[in-house]
Amino acid sequence: MGGEAALIQTGQDSTGAAPQPGAGPGKKRWVLDPSGDPYYWWLSLMVAPVMYNWVILICRSCFPDLQQKYLLVWLALDYACDLLYLLDIGVRFHTGFLEQGILIRDRAQICRRYRGSSAFLWDLASVLPTDLLYLRLGLGTPAVRANRFLRSPRLFEAFDRIETRTAHPNSFRIAKLMLYVFVTIHWNSCIYFALSGYIGYGADEWVYPNTSTPGFERLQRQYLYSFYFSTLILTTVGDTPMPHREEEFLFMAVDFLLAVMGFATIMGSMTSVVSNMNQADAAFYPNYDLVKDYLHTHRVSRRLQQRVVSWYQHLQMEQKMTNELEILQHLPERLRAEVAVSVHLPTLRKVQIFQSCEQSLLEELVLKLRPQVYSPGEYVCRKGDIGREMYFIREGQLAVVADDGVTQYAVLGEGLYFGEISIINIKGKWGAGARAGGLRRNKSGNRRTANIKSIGFSDLFCLSKEDLTEVLAEFPNAKAVLEAKGREILLKMDKLDLNAEAAEIAQQQAEQRRTAALEEALDVLQTKLARILAGLESSAFKVALRLERLEWQMRGWAEAEEEPGGEGQGVGP
């Protein structure tokens, strides 16, 4: 969401309810969108006070001269940071949140949610007026402001947002890692100097030298020496003086453990960054190693191998992409369409035949565009080839050449296109091609009529005939418009055979009539068949009735014959 839309003026809550009675009809309430630009820039601003406390506070606590020498400056910066901390709490009370995918804008819900979260407790603890302890301990103890470290989650949130938005995330990850390393060494150097003061400056060769030694009393020398000593320990590079006291042994042991953990963290982070960079390259560019192995296995000529190498180098150097569909495949369909429209629609609108098409058709077509890169001297198409694609020149120059490949008839530059007529089935185009039922349906057969060769490296967009046909199947009106527009162009070029077009139309009409006659005859046959089936069913029913009647008659006759015999047997002489 943009910056203007990120600040949302609300007169209703998230459920559409009317403003509360105390709000008044003219009262405006503003809510920050957590995904908007104003919130992002506020987070970026909050990096400064949080980093100030993490870097400066420990330094002032361990280097007393630094605290005393610039006391007024530190007090001014401290309370400026406190003001930003307080404003940040106010921002939290005006920042919306998502619930079931909907941005909640109701201030009451926002406040209730923030007050019930742990973030509110941490934010509140970070602005507690611990500076009042200055009255008892004195201004030389800036450690009383240690509660300001509790605002660190805001720093990590800002880093996550910056990493998401920056155009160079890997570089930012490396910079963030180096910042963490610097802060760690900085804290360690401050603790080392404080420990040296506790033991006694110059007490042994391990601690900081005595401040009475010329040159070592300067504040800059104190910090740089401590920073250098801490760097030696944490990087395990170079020799460090042998510790003599228990405190020194403990400090060295903890530092060595931090060094081991830090080394593992740095190596893991750098490995992750390199791996991400390799994955990004693999996603944007084809895998050259596989192609190189294939060329060596099949003993392809060195000249052809060099052409392949030059093509890959051009993709890498100029950051050309040939697999845009794979890169954007995880985006939602509509969002992917909007990205494709933003990138490719201006190029598609330059094509004369598409200028009068509706917006929805063009949005479907841009999803079908495939980028292609041609090397110097490579033919895009040759005379006589069947035209199955049309091309848009995004960058570079192409030459229309004779059959000898040297003589140039014309040069096509950026923004031009060719092959648009060959991907639309227009009746009566000139040429020599396929026949349908003895009639010359398409004289050209969609054959190319010229040789097109790339002069240098050329960046083209390709639209295939199959993709166009698939899209036009959903837009029949646009298909008719495109065919009419194509006929107009062919008429102007005098490459449209009107007689062939009329003959084909007549043939199509005759075929339609024959089809209608066949359908009518089929209907008649179906009607007759239905009548025959009905007659058969009626006859079968009648036969079944007659058989049943005969069965009853036969049963009656049998019973009649049995009755006289039964009576005679029962009478005596």
XYZ file of C-alpha atoms in Angstrom, residues 77-499:
423
model
C 20.615 13.367 22.941
C 19.276 11.225 25.775
C 16.085 13.198 26.142
C 15.666 13.520 22.366
C 15.722 9.707 22.233
C 13.270 9.546 25.132
C 10.945 11.831 23.193
C 11.102 9.471 20.211
C 10.387 6.544 22.518
C 7.266 8.311 23.819
C 6.153 9.187 20.309
C 6.660 5.549 19.324
C 4.182 4.493 21.997
C 1.718 6.978 20.505
C 2.352 5.490 17.066
C 1.595 2.053 18.479
C -1.787 3.305 19.684
C -2.519 4.498 16.122
C -1.307 1.434 14.213
C -3.962 -0.911 12.865
C -3.711 -4.690 12.775
C -5.041 -7.482 10.619
C -7.814 -9.744 11.782
C -8.979 -12.454 9.362
C -7.155 -10.570 6.620
C -8.992 -7.275 7.257
C -7.272 -4.163 8.588
C -8.844 -3.208 11.923
C -9.186 0.586 12.076
C -11.214 0.996 15.250
C -9.131 2.937 17.777
C -10.779 1.247 20.745
C -9.850 -2.214 19.468
C -6.333 -1.080 18.599
C -5.729 0.390 22.063
C -7.220 -2.625 23.807
C -5.057 -5.011 21.805
C -1.857 -3.017 22.362
C -2.426 -2.600 26.100
C -3.026 -6.333 26.439
C 0.201 -7.279 24.640
C 3.660 -7.850 26.092
C 5.036 -5.186 23.758
C 3.200 -2.520 25.753
C 4.879 -3.661 28.988
C 8.335 -3.613 27.378
C 7.710 -0.202 25.811
C 6.451 1.181 29.099
C 9.445 -0.211 31.003
C 11.828 1.359 28.473
C 10.593 4.891 29.253
C 10.472 4.655 33.021
C 12.131 7.810 34.481
C 15.194 6.033 35.830
C 17.093 9.302 35.275
C 15.793 10.349 38.697
C 18.565 8.165 40.100
C 20.966 10.867 38.911
C 19.838 12.828 41.967
C 21.281 10.148 44.237
C 24.129 8.653 42.194
C 25.227 11.716 40.252
C 25.457 12.493 36.528
C 28.496 10.292 36.121
C 26.442 7.079 36.150
C 24.659 6.829 32.758
C 24.078 3.116 33.455
C 20.824 4.159 35.180
C 19.354 4.439 31.653
C 19.927 0.738 30.911
C 16.175 0.182 30.657
C 16.327 1.923 27.242
C 17.729 -1.324 25.850
C 14.260 -2.854 26.219
C 13.135 -1.139 23.004
C 15.385 -3.478 20.970
C 12.458 -5.432 19.372
C 11.660 -2.270 17.458
C 15.157 -2.377 15.968
C 14.774 -5.975 14.818
C 11.355 -5.213 13.327
C 12.843 -2.313 11.386
C 15.658 -4.539 10.070
C 13.135 -7.137 8.908
C 11.095 -4.514 7.052
C 14.180 -3.011 5.415
C 15.395 -6.437 4.323
C 11.999 -7.110 2.757
C 11.824 -3.809 0.899
C 15.419 -3.262 -0.184
C 16.453 -4.109 -3.724
C 19.675 -5.724 -2.434
C 18.687 -8.025 0.458
C 21.937 -10.004 0.431
C 24.026 -6.850 0.756
C 21.800 -5.694 3.595
C 22.218 -9.034 5.388
C 25.992 -8.704 5.171
C 25.841 -5.111 6.435
C 23.577 -6.171 9.310
C 25.974 -8.972 10.213
C 28.921 -6.561 10.240
C 26.923 -4.191 12.454
C 26.309 -6.979 14.963
C 30.018 -7.841 14.921
C 30.943 -4.202 15.505
C 28.511 -3.835 18.429
C 29.844 -7.036 19.996
C 33.477 -5.887 19.749
C 32.455 -2.414 20.930
C 30.788 -3.780 24.062
C 33.713 -6.092 24.706
C 36.219 -3.247 24.406
C 34.207 -1.102 26.828
C 34.017 -3.940 29.357
C 37.765 -4.555 28.919
C 38.571 -0.923 29.703
C 36.258 -0.953 32.732
C 37.872 -4.189 33.963
C 41.293 -2.620 33.506
C 40.181 0.294 35.653
C 38.866 -2.091 38.293
C 42.143 -4.044 38.417
C 44.297 -0.978 37.994
C 45.699 0.583 34.846
C 49.196 -0.735 34.190
C 48.984 -3.340 36.980
C 50.244 -5.973 34.508
C 50.830 -6.319 30.796
C 47.291 -7.622 30.154
C 45.325 -4.569 31.347
C 45.274 -1.148 29.741
C 48.566 0.742 30.307
C 48.806 3.379 33.011
C 47.085 6.591 31.988
C 50.121 8.520 33.236
C 52.127 7.093 30.366
C 52.465 9.734 27.619
C 49.885 9.209 24.879
C 47.709 6.766 26.820
C 45.804 9.431 28.699
C 43.940 10.577 25.591
C 40.333 9.402 25.252
C 40.715 8.453 21.599
C 43.766 6.299 22.390
C 41.936 4.589 25.246
C 39.030 3.542 23.038
C 41.108 2.502 20.022
C 43.497 0.443 22.155
C 40.595 -1.328 23.857
C 38.837 -1.903 20.533
C 42.017 -3.299 18.980
C 42.653 -5.599 21.960
C 39.068 -6.889 21.864
C 39.317 -7.491 18.119
C 42.432 -9.625 18.645
C 40.657 -11.732 21.254
C 37.351 -12.195 19.471
C 38.914 -12.954 16.101
C 41.673 -15.135 17.632
C 44.117 -13.371 15.340
C 47.532 -12.409 16.707
C 49.092 -12.869 20.132
C 47.518 -11.404 23.260
C 49.254 -10.876 26.592
C 48.987 -13.699 29.088
C 46.366 -13.063 31.818
C 47.572 -13.114 35.440
C 44.480 -12.680 37.626
C 41.284 -14.650 37.970
C 39.247 -11.802 36.512
C 41.487 -11.734 33.472
C 41.272 -15.506 32.972
C 37.498 -15.367 33.235
C 37.290 -12.494 30.739
C 39.516 -14.336 28.251
C 37.548 -17.589 28.616
C 34.227 -15.863 27.994
C 35.713 -14.012 25.018
C 37.057 -17.207 23.493
C 33.623 -18.813 23.785
C 32.084 -15.742 22.152
C 34.730 -15.958 19.421
C 33.869 -19.579 18.662
C 30.148 -18.827 18.588
C 30.705 -15.647 16.574
C 32.877 -17.455 14.040
C 30.234 -20.146 13.584
C 27.517 -17.490 13.259
C 29.484 -15.495 10.713
C 30.333 -18.551 8.628
C 26.735 -19.744 8.739
C 25.401 -16.327 7.772
C 27.876 -15.916 4.920
C 27.098 -19.417 3.679
C 23.400 -18.578 3.756
C 23.986 -15.342 1.842
C 26.084 -17.098 -0.821
C 23.522 -19.879 -1.078
C 20.715 -17.350 -1.502
C 22.680 -15.572 -4.203
C 23.258 -18.851 -6.053
C 19.595 -19.753 -5.746
C 18.633 -16.323 -7.062
C 20.972 -16.756 -10.033
C 19.558 -20.219 -10.700
C 16.009 -18.818 -10.575
C 16.777 -15.927 -12.927
C 19.223 -17.539 -15.342
C 19.521 -21.012 -16.941
C 22.026 -23.450 -15.464
C 25.119 -23.095 -17.627
C 26.986 -26.000 -16.027
C 24.466 -28.528 -17.336
C 24.644 -27.087 -20.843
C 28.450 -27.012 -20.727
C 28.602 -30.672 -19.704
C 26.201 -31.548 -22.504
C 28.318 -29.727 -25.081
C 31.510 -31.443 -23.905
C 29.859 -34.870 -23.794
C 28.626 -34.613 -27.390
C 31.840 -32.939 -28.615
C 30.164 -29.877 -30.029
C 32.460 -27.664 -32.098
C 34.444 -25.013 -30.240
C 32.908 -22.237 -32.325
C 29.374 -23.246 -31.355
C 30.442 -23.612 -27.721
C 31.777 -20.056 -27.829
C 28.440 -18.803 -29.117
C 26.672 -20.515 -26.224
C 29.164 -19.017 -23.752
C 28.640 -15.534 -25.226
C 24.870 -15.935 -24.921
C 25.114 -16.911 -21.256
C 27.537 -14.082 -20.521
C 25.154 -11.613 -22.108
C 22.301 -12.850 -19.903
C 24.428 -12.432 -16.784
C 25.969 -9.067 -17.642
C 22.786 -7.431 -18.884
C 20.541 -9.215 -16.342
C 18.233 -10.682 -18.956
C 15.594 -13.169 -17.878
C 14.175 -15.942 -20.032
C 12.008 -17.676 -17.422
C 9.702 -14.960 -16.159
C 6.773 -17.348 -15.789
C 8.741 -19.600 -13.413
C 9.881 -16.597 -11.360
C 6.339 -15.257 -10.907
C 4.560 -18.611 -10.640
C 4.061 -18.378 -6.854
C 2.237 -15.049 -7.027
C -1.574 -15.085 -6.991
C -3.048 -15.150 -10.478
C -4.420 -11.615 -10.390
C -1.256 -10.176 -8.877
C 0.835 -11.998 -11.468
C -1.377 -10.538 -14.181
C -0.933 -7.014 -12.792
C 2.856 -7.421 -12.749
C 2.847 -8.719 -16.319
C 0.561 -5.879 -17.418
C 2.830 -3.305 -15.789
C 5.905 -4.745 -17.542
C 4.615 -5.791 -20.964
C 1.364 -3.986 -21.749
C 3.030 -0.846 -23.212
C 4.910 -3.095 -25.647
C 1.757 -4.973 -26.651
C -0.185 -1.745 -27.228
C 2.326 -0.719 -29.899
C 1.092 -3.528 -32.162
C -1.396 -2.044 -34.624
C -3.590 -5.122 -34.735
C -4.072 -5.089 -30.949
C -4.689 -1.378 -30.491
C -8.496 -1.647 -30.637
C -8.763 -4.723 -28.378
C -10.396 -4.616 -24.986
C -8.287 -4.334 -21.849
C -9.160 -7.803 -20.486
C -7.937 -9.466 -23.699
C -4.601 -7.647 -23.531
C -4.207 -8.627 -19.874
C -4.629 -12.273 -20.856
C -2.171 -11.920 -23.732
C 0.630 -10.383 -21.654
C 0.663 -13.544 -19.521
C 1.494 -15.485 -22.691
C 4.485 -13.372 -23.757
C 7.790 -15.254 -23.573
C 11.109 -13.374 -23.530
C 13.790 -14.553 -25.947
C 17.359 -13.368 -26.446
C 19.147 -13.768 -29.802
C 22.897 -13.605 -30.363
C 24.639 -11.552 -33.083
C 24.132 -13.119 -36.519
C 21.411 -15.499 -35.328
C 18.310 -15.828 -37.501
C 14.978 -15.181 -35.828
C 13.121 -16.577 -38.835
C 13.940 -17.545 -42.407
C 12.048 -17.087 -45.608
C 9.651 -19.965 -46.168
C 9.394 -20.992 -42.515
C 5.912 -21.616 -41.181
C 4.934 -18.689 -39.014
C 3.779 -19.865 -35.624
C 4.836 -16.824 -33.571
C 4.943 -13.076 -33.730
C 7.737 -11.019 -32.169
C 8.054 -7.678 -30.386
C 11.454 -5.991 -30.299
C 12.119 -4.872 -26.756
C 15.783 -4.029 -27.224
C 18.337 -4.389 -30.000
C 18.240 -4.264 -33.803
C 17.179 -6.818 -36.397
C 17.954 -6.762 -40.122
C 15.730 -7.889 -42.986
C 18.310 -9.595 -45.216
C 18.419 -11.332 -48.558
C 18.988 -15.032 -48.994
C 22.746 -14.458 -48.987
C 22.525 -13.185 -45.412
C 24.554 -10.049 -46.217
C 22.353 -7.687 -48.202
C 20.122 -5.661 -45.876
C 16.736 -4.401 -46.992
C 15.664 -2.769 -43.723
C 16.582 -2.505 -40.042
C 13.997 -3.049 -37.326
C 14.588 -1.332 -33.992
C 13.179 -1.078 -30.506
C 9.388 -0.931 -30.281
C 8.731 -2.533 -33.680
C 7.132 -5.921 -34.308
C 6.751 -8.477 -37.076
C 4.889 -11.706 -37.813
C 1.532 -10.518 -36.453
C -0.430 -11.551 -39.574
C 0.912 -15.105 -39.581
C -0.647 -16.040 -36.225
C -4.198 -15.022 -37.204
C -6.177 -17.233 -39.587
C -7.196 -14.737 -42.255
C -8.742 -16.135 -45.380
C -7.103 -15.397 -48.706
C -3.513 -14.504 -47.770
C -1.022 -14.663 -50.641
C 1.475 -17.503 -50.966
C 1.546 -21.207 -51.666
C 0.317 -23.445 -48.932
C -2.189 -25.984 -47.706
C -5.355 -27.016 -49.519
C -8.673 -27.981 -48.028
C -10.953 -30.071 -50.211
C -9.221 -28.842 -53.395
C -9.814 -25.166 -52.482
C -6.797 -22.956 -51.808
C -7.903 -21.923 -48.341
C -4.733 -20.000 -47.405
C -2.347 -19.276 -50.241
C 0.568 -18.414 -47.994
C 0.081 -21.199 -45.495
C 1.349 -18.652 -42.923
C 4.837 -18.849 -44.433
C 7.504 -16.271 -43.652
C 8.256 -13.970 -46.544
C 11.587 -12.569 -45.338
C 14.792 -13.430 -43.493
C 15.134 -11.690 -40.126
C 18.590 -11.738 -38.525
C 19.820 -10.238 -35.276
C 22.553 -7.617 -35.768
C 23.720 -7.626 -32.140
C 22.184 -9.104 -29.019
C 18.430 -8.667 -29.362
C 15.816 -8.926 -26.622
C 12.440 -9.998 -28.033
C 9.020 -11.030 -26.794
C 7.372 -13.987 -28.491
C 3.621 -14.683 -28.746
C 2.710 -18.070 -30.195
C -0.271 -18.804 -32.406
C -1.507 -21.483 -29.973
C -1.518 -19.025 -27.057
C -3.387 -16.423 -29.083
C -5.947 -19.011 -30.200
C -6.460 -20.169 -26.615
C -7.098 -16.610 -25.454
C -9.371 -15.729 -28.370
C -11.527 -18.781 -27.644
C -12.777 -16.864 -24.585
C -13.241 -13.607 -26.545
C -15.218 -14.367 -29.753
C -15.993 -10.697 -30.375
C -12.318 -9.801 -30.099
C -11.479 -12.630 -32.496
C -13.816 -11.172 -35.114
C -12.335 -7.698 -34.553
C -8.778 -9.007 -34.936
C -9.613 -10.855 -38.141
C -11.292 -7.767 -39.563
C -8.288 -5.649 -38.581
C -5.955 -8.174 -40.190
C -7.945 -8.119 -43.417
C -7.693 -4.339 -43.503
C -3.920 -4.521 -43.111
C -3.619 -7.174 -45.842
C -5.800 -5.120 -48.167
C -3.508 -2.125 -47.695
C -0.516 -4.377 -48.393
C -2.315 -5.837 -51.440
C -1.774 -9.356 -50.113
C -5.384 -10.412 -49.714
C -7.024 -12.598 -52.385
C -10.655 -11.527 -52.255
C -11.750 -14.260 -54.670
